[in-house]
PDB file of N, CA and C in Angstrom:
ATOM      1  N   MET R   1       3.889 -16.946 -38.658  1.00 95.00           N
ATOM      2  CA  MET R   1       5.070 -17.105 -37.053  1.00 95.00           C
ATOM      3  C   MET R   1       4.822 -18.095 -36.377  1.00 95.00           C
ATOM      4  N   THR R   2       5.199 -17.911 -35.828  1.00 97.00           N
ATOM      5  CA  THR R   2       5.511 -18.738 -34.562  1.00 97.00           C
ATOM      6  C   THR R   2       4.865 -17.727 -33.532  1.00 97.00           C
ATOM      7  N   LYS R   3       4.806 -18.425 -31.712  1.00 97.00           N
ATOM      8  CA  LYS R   3       4.287 -17.034 -30.551  1.00 97.00           C
ATOM      9  C   LYS R   3       5.691 -16.756 -29.693  1.00 97.00           C
ATOM     10  N   ALA R   4       6.549 -16.769 -30.560  1.00 97.00           N
ATOM     11  CA  ALA R   4       7.885 -16.347 -29.461  1.00 97.00           C
ATOM     12  C   ALA R   4       8.173 -15.686 -30.958  1.00 97.00           C
ATOM     13  N   GLU R   5       8.238 -15.322 -31.557  1.00 98.00           N
ATOM     14  CA  GLU R   5       8.413 -14.649 -33.179  1.00 98.00           C
ATOM     15  C   GLU R   5       7.631 -13.585 -32.829  1.00 98.00           C
ATOM     16  N   ARG R   6       6.233 -14.198 -32.823  1.00 98.00           N
ATOM     17  CA  ARG R   6       5.272 -13.227 -32.663  1.00 98.00           C
ATOM     18  C   ARG R   6       5.054 -11.913 -31.959  1.00 98.00           C
ATOM     19  N   VAL R   7       5.318 -12.069 -30.616  1.00 98.00           N
ATOM     20  CA  VAL R   7       6.152 -11.583 -29.142  1.00 98.00           C
ATOM     21  C   VAL R   7       7.202 -10.361 -29.676  1.00 98.00           C
ATOM     22  N   GLN R   8       8.862 -10.959 -29.944  1.00 98.00           N
ATOM     23  CA  GLN R   8      10.015 -10.918 -30.351  1.00 98.00           C
ATOM     24  C   GLN R   8       9.051  -9.680 -31.224  1.00 98.00           C
ATOM     25  N   ALA R   9       8.390  -9.684 -32.414  1.00 99.00           N
ATOM     26  CA  ALA R   9       7.875  -8.636 -33.158  1.00 99.00           C
ATOM     27  C   ALA R   9       7.705  -7.629 -32.898  1.00 99.00           C
ATOM     28  N   ALA R  10       6.873  -7.927 -31.815  1.00 98.00           N
ATOM     29  CA  ALA R  10       6.362  -6.434 -30.967  1.00 98.00           C
ATOM     30  C   ALA R  10       6.847  -5.856 -30.397  1.00 98.00           C
ATOM     31  N   ILE R  11       7.939  -6.802 -29.599  1.00 98.00           N
ATOM     32  CA  ILE R  11       8.867  -6.098 -28.521  1.00 98.00           C
ATOM     33  C   ILE R  11       9.644  -4.517 -29.748  1.00 98.00           C
ATOM     34  N   ASP R  12       9.966  -5.808 -30.758  1.00 98.00           N
ATOM     35  CA  ASP R  12      10.830  -4.698 -31.503  1.00 98.00           C
ATOM     36  C   ASP R  12       9.986  -4.380 -32.547  1.00 98.00           C
ATOM     37  N   ARG R  13       8.572  -4.142 -32.390  1.00 98.00           N
ATOM     38  CA  ARG R  13       8.291  -3.029 -33.057  1.00 98.00           C
ATOM     39  C   ARG R  13       7.555  -3.128 -34.315  1.00 98.00           C
ATOM     40  N   ALA R  14       7.993  -4.336 -34.713  1.00 98.00           N
ATOM     41  CA  ALA R  14       7.944  -5.192 -36.553  1.00 98.00           C
ATOM     42  C   ALA R  14       7.039  -5.164 -36.928  1.00 98.00           C
ATOM     43  N   PRO R  15       6.862  -5.757 -37.815  1.00 98.00           N
ATOM     44  CA  PRO R  15       5.585  -6.377 -38.198  1.00 98.00           C
ATOM     45  C   PRO R  15       4.839  -8.038 -38.494  1.00 98.00           C
ATOM     46  N   VAL R  16       3.281  -7.608 -37.443  1.00 98.00           N
ATOM     47  CA  VAL R  16       3.036  -9.097 -36.842  1.00 98.00           C
ATOM     48  C   VAL R  16       2.466 -10.092 -37.661  1.00 98.00           C
ATOM     49  N   ASP R  17       2.012 -10.609 -37.850  1.00 98.00           N
ATOM     50  CA  ASP R  17       0.537 -10.839 -38.621  1.00 98.00           C
ATOM     51  C   ASP R  17      -0.932 -11.758 -37.789  1.00 98.00           C
ATOM     52  N   ARG R  18      -0.523 -11.512 -36.677  1.00 98.00           N
ATOM     53  CA  ARG R  18      -1.801 -10.691 -34.912  1.00 98.00           C
ATOM     54  C   ARG R  18      -1.253 -10.441 -34.018  1.00 98.00           C
ATOM     55  N   VAL R  19      -1.812  -9.239 -33.382  1.00 97.00           N
ATOM     56  CA  VAL R  19      -1.529  -8.228 -31.862  1.00 97.00           C
ATOM     57  C   VAL R  19      -1.429 -10.120 -31.013  1.00 97.00           C
ATOM     58  N   PRO R  20      -0.426  -9.954 -30.088  1.00 97.00           N
ATOM     59  CA  PRO R  20      -0.135 -10.968 -28.884  1.00 97.00           C
ATOM     60  C   PRO R  20      -0.304 -10.821 -28.018  1.00 97.00           C
ATOM     61  N   TYR R  21      -1.679 -11.827 -27.546  1.00 95.00           N
ATOM     62  CA  TYR R  21      -2.084 -12.011 -26.514  1.00 95.00           C
ATOM     63  C   TYR R  21      -2.397 -13.327 -25.644  1.00 95.00           C
ATOM     64  N   ALA R  22      -2.048 -12.511 -24.339  1.00 95.00           N
ATOM     65  CA  ALA R  22      -2.502 -13.501 -23.023  1.00 95.00           C
ATOM     66  C   ALA R  22      -3.218 -13.128 -22.150  1.00 95.00           C
ATOM     67  N   PHE R  23      -4.078 -13.882 -21.738  1.00 91.00           N
ATOM     68  CA  PHE R  23      -4.727 -13.633 -20.250  1.00 91.00           C
ATOM     69  C   PHE R  23      -4.136 -14.419 -19.143  1.00 91.00           C
ATOM     70  N   TRP R  24      -4.506 -14.758 -17.776  1.00 91.00           N
ATOM     71  CA  TRP R  24      -4.188 -15.763 -17.237  1.00 91.00           C
ATOM     72  C   TRP R  24      -5.656 -15.207 -16.067  1.00 91.00           C
ATOM     73  N   ARG R  25      -4.901 -16.330 -14.298  1.00 91.00           N
ATOM     74  CA  ARG R  25      -5.760 -16.254 -13.677  1.00 91.00           C
ATOM     75  C   ARG R  25      -5.061 -16.569 -12.892  1.00 91.00           C
ATOM     76  N   HIS R  26      -5.338 -16.401 -11.664  1.00 92.00           N
ATOM     77  CA  HIS R  26      -5.025 -17.695 -10.362  1.00 92.00           C
ATOM     78  C   HIS R  26      -5.601 -18.517 -10.035  1.00 92.00           C
ATOM     79  N   PHE R  27      -4.635 -19.980  -9.593  1.00 92.00           N
ATOM     80  CA  PHE R  27      -5.335 -21.118  -9.326  1.00 92.00           C
ATOM     81  C   PHE R  27      -4.527 -21.264  -7.135  1.00 92.00           C
ATOM     82  N   PRO R  28      -6.167 -20.647  -7.440  1.00 89.00           N
ATOM     83  CA  PRO R  28      -5.888 -20.770  -5.447  1.00 89.00           C
ATOM     84  C   PRO R  28      -5.901 -22.400  -4.900  1.00 89.00           C
ATOM     85  N   ASP R  29      -6.465 -23.427  -5.497  1.00 90.00           N
ATOM     86  CA  ASP R  29      -6.123 -24.934  -5.605  1.00 90.00           C
ATOM     87  C   ASP R  29      -4.882 -25.405  -5.555  1.00 90.00           C
ATOM     88  N   ALA R  30      -4.177 -24.637  -6.459  1.00 92.00           N
ATOM     89  CA  ALA R  30      -2.985 -24.749  -6.663  1.00 92.00           C
ATOM     90  C   ALA R  30      -1.981 -24.574  -6.257  1.00 92.00           C
ATOM     91  N   ASP R  31      -2.246 -23.195  -5.444  1.00 87.00           N
ATOM     92  CA  ASP R  31      -0.932 -22.049  -5.507  1.00 87.00           C
ATOM     93  C   ASP R  31       0.127 -22.545  -4.737  1.00 87.00           C
ATOM     94  N   ARG R  32       0.097 -23.371  -3.718  1.00 85.00           N
ATOM     95  CA  ARG R  32       0.970 -24.015  -2.894  1.00 85.00           C
ATOM     96  C   ARG R  32       2.149 -25.213  -2.969  1.00 85.00           C
ATOM     97  N   SER R  33       1.651 -25.424  -4.374  1.00 90.00           N
ATOM     98  CA  SER R  33       3.002 -27.257  -4.405  1.00 90.00           C
ATOM     99  C   SER R  33       3.374 -25.983  -6.701  1.00 90.00           C
ATOM    100  N   PRO R  34       4.200 -25.936  -6.330  1.00 90.00           N
ATOM    101  CA  PRO R  34       5.467 -25.898  -7.146  1.00 90.00           C
ATOM    102  C   PRO R  34       4.575 -26.859  -8.875  1.00 90.00           C
ATOM    103  N   ARG R  35       4.570 -27.096  -7.923  1.00 95.00           N
ATOM    104  CA  ARG R  35       4.453 -28.883  -9.295  1.00 95.00           C
ATOM    105  C   ARG R  35       3.207 -27.515  -9.928  1.00 95.00           C
ATOM    106  N   ALA R  36       1.830 -27.740  -8.311  1.00 96.00           N
ATOM    107  CA  ALA R  36       0.531 -28.294  -9.163  1.00 96.00           C
ATOM    108  C   ALA R  36       0.152 -27.059  -9.881  1.00 96.00           C
ATOM    109  N   LEU R  37       0.622 -25.753  -9.514  1.00 94.00           N
ATOM    110  CA  LEU R  37       0.966 -24.749  -9.976  1.00 94.00           C
ATOM    111  C   LEU R  37       0.972 -24.663 -11.758  1.00 94.00           C
ATOM    112  N   ALA R  38       2.349 -25.295 -11.858  1.00 95.00           N
ATOM    113  CA  ALA R  38       2.833 -25.358 -12.864  1.00 95.00           C
ATOM    114  C   ALA R  38       2.124 -25.764 -14.354  1.00 95.00           C
ATOM    115  N   GLU R  39       2.136 -26.597 -13.345  1.00 96.00           N
ATOM    116  CA  GLU R  39       0.312 -28.521 -14.744  1.00 96.00           C
ATOM    117  C   GLU R  39      -0.646 -26.899 -13.944  1.00 96.00           C
ATOM    118  N   ALA R  40      -1.156 -26.742 -13.683  1.00 96.00           N
ATOM    119  CA  ALA R  40      -2.637 -25.784 -13.649  1.00 96.00           C
ATOM    120  C   ALA R  40      -2.102 -25.088 -15.052  1.00 96.00           C
ATOM    121  N   THR R  41      -0.842 -23.464 -14.649  1.00 95.00           N
ATOM    122  CA  THR R  41      -0.817 -22.615 -15.252  1.00 95.00           C
ATOM    123  C   THR R  41       0.246 -23.746 -17.343  1.00 95.00           C
ATOM    124  N   LEU R  42      -0.205 -24.095 -17.341  1.00 95.00           N
ATOM    125  CA  LEU R  42      -0.048 -24.900 -18.729  1.00 95.00           C
ATOM    126  C   LEU R  42      -0.936 -25.759 -19.486  1.00 95.00           C
ATOM    127  N   ALA R  43      -1.698 -26.364 -18.243  1.00 96.00           N
ATOM    128  CA  ALA R  43      -3.417 -26.649 -18.572  1.00 96.00           C
ATOM    129  C   ALA R  43      -3.754 -25.023 -19.746  1.00 96.00           C
ATOM    130  N   PHE R  44      -4.449 -24.193 -18.534  1.00 96.00           N
ATOM    131  CA  PHE R  44      -4.497 -23.314 -18.862  1.00 96.00           C
ATOM    132  C   PHE R  44      -4.100 -22.920 -20.567  1.00 96.00           C
ATOM    133  N   HIS R  45      -2.647 -21.970 -20.299  1.00 94.00           N
ATOM    134  CA  HIS R  45      -2.533 -22.126 -21.372  1.00 94.00           C
ATOM    135  C   HIS R  45      -2.728 -22.535 -22.712  1.00 94.00           C
ATOM    136  N   ALA R  46      -2.460 -24.115 -22.880  1.00 94.00           N
ATOM    137  CA  ALA R  46      -2.583 -25.151 -23.813  1.00 94.00           C
ATOM    138  C   ALA R  46      -3.758 -24.827 -24.439  1.00 94.00           C
ATOM    139  N   ARG R  47      -5.475 -24.922 -23.717  1.00 96.00           N
ATOM    140  CA  ARG R  47      -6.490 -25.030 -24.204  1.00 96.00           C
ATOM    141  C   ARG R  47      -6.322 -23.835 -24.785  1.00 96.00           C
ATOM    142  N   TRP R  48      -6.251 -22.461 -23.942  1.00 95.00           N
ATOM    143  CA  TRP R  48      -6.741 -21.274 -24.646  1.00 95.00           C
ATOM    144  C   TRP R  48      -5.668 -20.896 -25.789  1.00 95.00           C
ATOM    145  N   GLY R  49      -4.038 -21.409 -26.600  1.00 94.00           N
ATOM    146  CA  GLY R  49      -3.257 -21.283 -27.017  1.00 94.00           C
ATOM    147  C   GLY R  49      -2.799 -19.665 -26.870  1.00 94.00           C
ATOM    148  N   CYS R  50      -2.171 -18.708 -25.648  1.00 95.00           N
ATOM    149  CA  CYS R  50      -1.595 -17.782 -25.690  1.00 95.00           C
ATOM    150  C   CYS R  50      -0.508 -17.453 -26.448  1.00 95.00           C
ATOM    151  N   ASP R  51      -0.666 -16.471 -26.416  1.00 97.00           N
ATOM    152  CA  ASP R  51       0.983 -16.522 -26.793  1.00 97.00           C
ATOM    153  C   ASP R  51       2.224 -16.076 -25.962  1.00 97.00           C
ATOM    154  N   PHE R  52       1.999 -15.894 -24.919  1.00 95.00           N
ATOM    155  CA  PHE R  52       2.615 -15.753 -23.440  1.00 95.00           C
ATOM    156  C   PHE R  52       2.449 -16.346 -22.631  1.00 95.00           C
ATOM    157  N   ILE R  53       3.283 -16.307 -21.875  1.00 94.00           N
ATOM    158  CA  ILE R  53       2.882 -16.887 -20.234  1.00 94.00           C
ATOM    159  C   ILE R  53       3.236 -16.242 -19.520  1.00 94.00           C
ATOM    160  N   LYS R  54       1.439 -16.070 -18.085  1.00 92.00           N
ATOM    161  CA  LYS R  54       1.906 -15.103 -17.196  1.00 92.00           C
ATOM    162  C   LYS R  54       2.309 -15.304 -15.985  1.00 92.00           C
ATOM    163  N   LEU R  55       3.133 -16.338 -15.023  1.00 88.00           N
ATOM    164  CA  LEU R  55       2.676 -16.861 -13.734  1.00 88.00           C
ATOM    165  C   LEU R  55       1.727 -17.039 -12.585  1.00 88.00           C
ATOM    166  N   THR R  56       1.427 -16.845 -12.344  1.00 87.00           N
ATOM    167  CA  THR R  56       0.014 -15.985 -10.852  1.00 87.00           C
ATOM    168  C   THR R  56       0.267 -16.975 -10.263  1.00 87.00           C
ATOM    169  N   PRO R  57       1.456 -16.369  -8.734  1.00 83.00           N
ATOM    170  CA  PRO R  57       2.050 -17.512  -7.517  1.00 83.00           C
ATOM    171  C   PRO R  57       0.800 -15.796  -6.680  1.00 83.00           C
ATOM    172  N   ALA R  58       0.437 -16.607  -5.253  1.00 81.00           N
ATOM    173  CA  ALA R  58      -0.362 -15.884  -4.570  1.00 81.00           C
ATOM    174  C   ALA R  58       0.184 -14.804  -4.601  1.00 81.00           C
ATOM    175  N   GLY R  59      -0.747 -14.798  -4.008  1.00 75.00           N
ATOM    176  CA  GLY R  59       0.390 -13.024  -4.050  1.00 75.00           C
ATOM    177  C   GLY R  59       0.833 -13.202  -2.572  1.00 75.00           C
ATOM    178  N   GLY R  60       0.901 -13.364  -1.239  1.00 73.00           N
ATOM    179  CA  GLY R  60       1.418 -13.839  -0.344  1.00 73.00           C
ATOM    180  C   GLY R  60       2.713 -14.246  -0.196  1.00 73.00           C
ATOM    181  N   TYR R  61       2.885 -14.707  -1.486  1.00 67.00           N
ATOM    182  CA  TYR R  61       3.787 -17.259  -1.790  1.00 67.00           C
ATOM    183  C   TYR R  61       5.148 -15.804  -0.823  1.00 67.00           C
ATOM    184  N   ALA R  62       5.163 -14.302  -1.538  1.00 69.00           N
ATOM    185  CA  ALA R  62       7.199 -13.986  -0.914  1.00 69.00           C
ATOM    186  C   ALA R  62       6.786 -14.259   0.393  1.00 69.00           C
ATOM    187  N   VAL R  63       5.752 -14.052   1.312  1.00 72.00           N
ATOM    188  CA  VAL R  63       6.129 -13.997   3.147  1.00 72.00           C
ATOM    189  C   VAL R  63       5.447 -14.624   3.424  1.00 72.00           C
ATOM    190  N   ARG R  64       4.688 -16.198   3.466  1.00 68.00           N
ATOM    191  CA  ARG R  64       3.967 -16.896   3.439  1.00 68.00           C
ATOM    192  C   ARG R  64       4.664 -17.312   4.589  1.00 68.00           C
ATOM    193  N   GLU R  65       5.913 -17.937   4.688  1.00 72.00           N
ATOM    194  CA  GLU R  65       7.059 -18.469   5.621  1.00 72.00           C
ATOM    195  C   GLU R  65       7.697 -17.752   6.321  1.00 72.00           C
ATOM    196  N   TRP R  66       7.820 -16.607   6.081  1.00 74.00           N
ATOM    197  CA  TRP R  66       7.445 -15.683   7.348  1.00 74.00           C
ATOM    198  C   TRP R  66       6.359 -15.656   9.139  1.00 74.00           C
ATOM    199  N   GLY R  67       5.473 -16.443   7.765  1.00 73.00           N
ATOM    200  CA  GLY R  67       4.071 -15.387   9.097  1.00 73.00           C
ATOM    201  C   GLY R  67       3.460 -14.718   8.419  1.00 73.00           C
ATOM    202  N   CYS R  68       3.471 -14.217   7.747  1.00 68.00           N
ATOM    203  CA  CYS R  68       3.167 -12.409   7.760  1.00 68.00           C
ATOM    204  C   CYS R  68       1.607 -12.812   7.793  1.00 68.00           C
ATOM    205  N   VAL R  69       1.126 -14.490   6.534  1.00 63.00           N
ATOM    206  CA  VAL R  69      -0.200 -14.406   5.939  1.00 63.00           C
ATOM    207  C   VAL R  69      -1.007 -15.187   6.364  1.00 63.00           C
TER     208      VAL R  69
END
């Protein structure tokens, strides 16, 4: 199965070859730049071979420009 097939099958409650997995982390040294965050996230997932990606921007990204953090 491909990663996409595995995840979709699990969502559909169909048989899978193994349980889909992922884990993630924050990248505080890169999360202020969209490009740097994307590159760090893709490199992390390429290294660990996760089945799906969860993007983890800084927690205050939505309010930073308003001066709230």
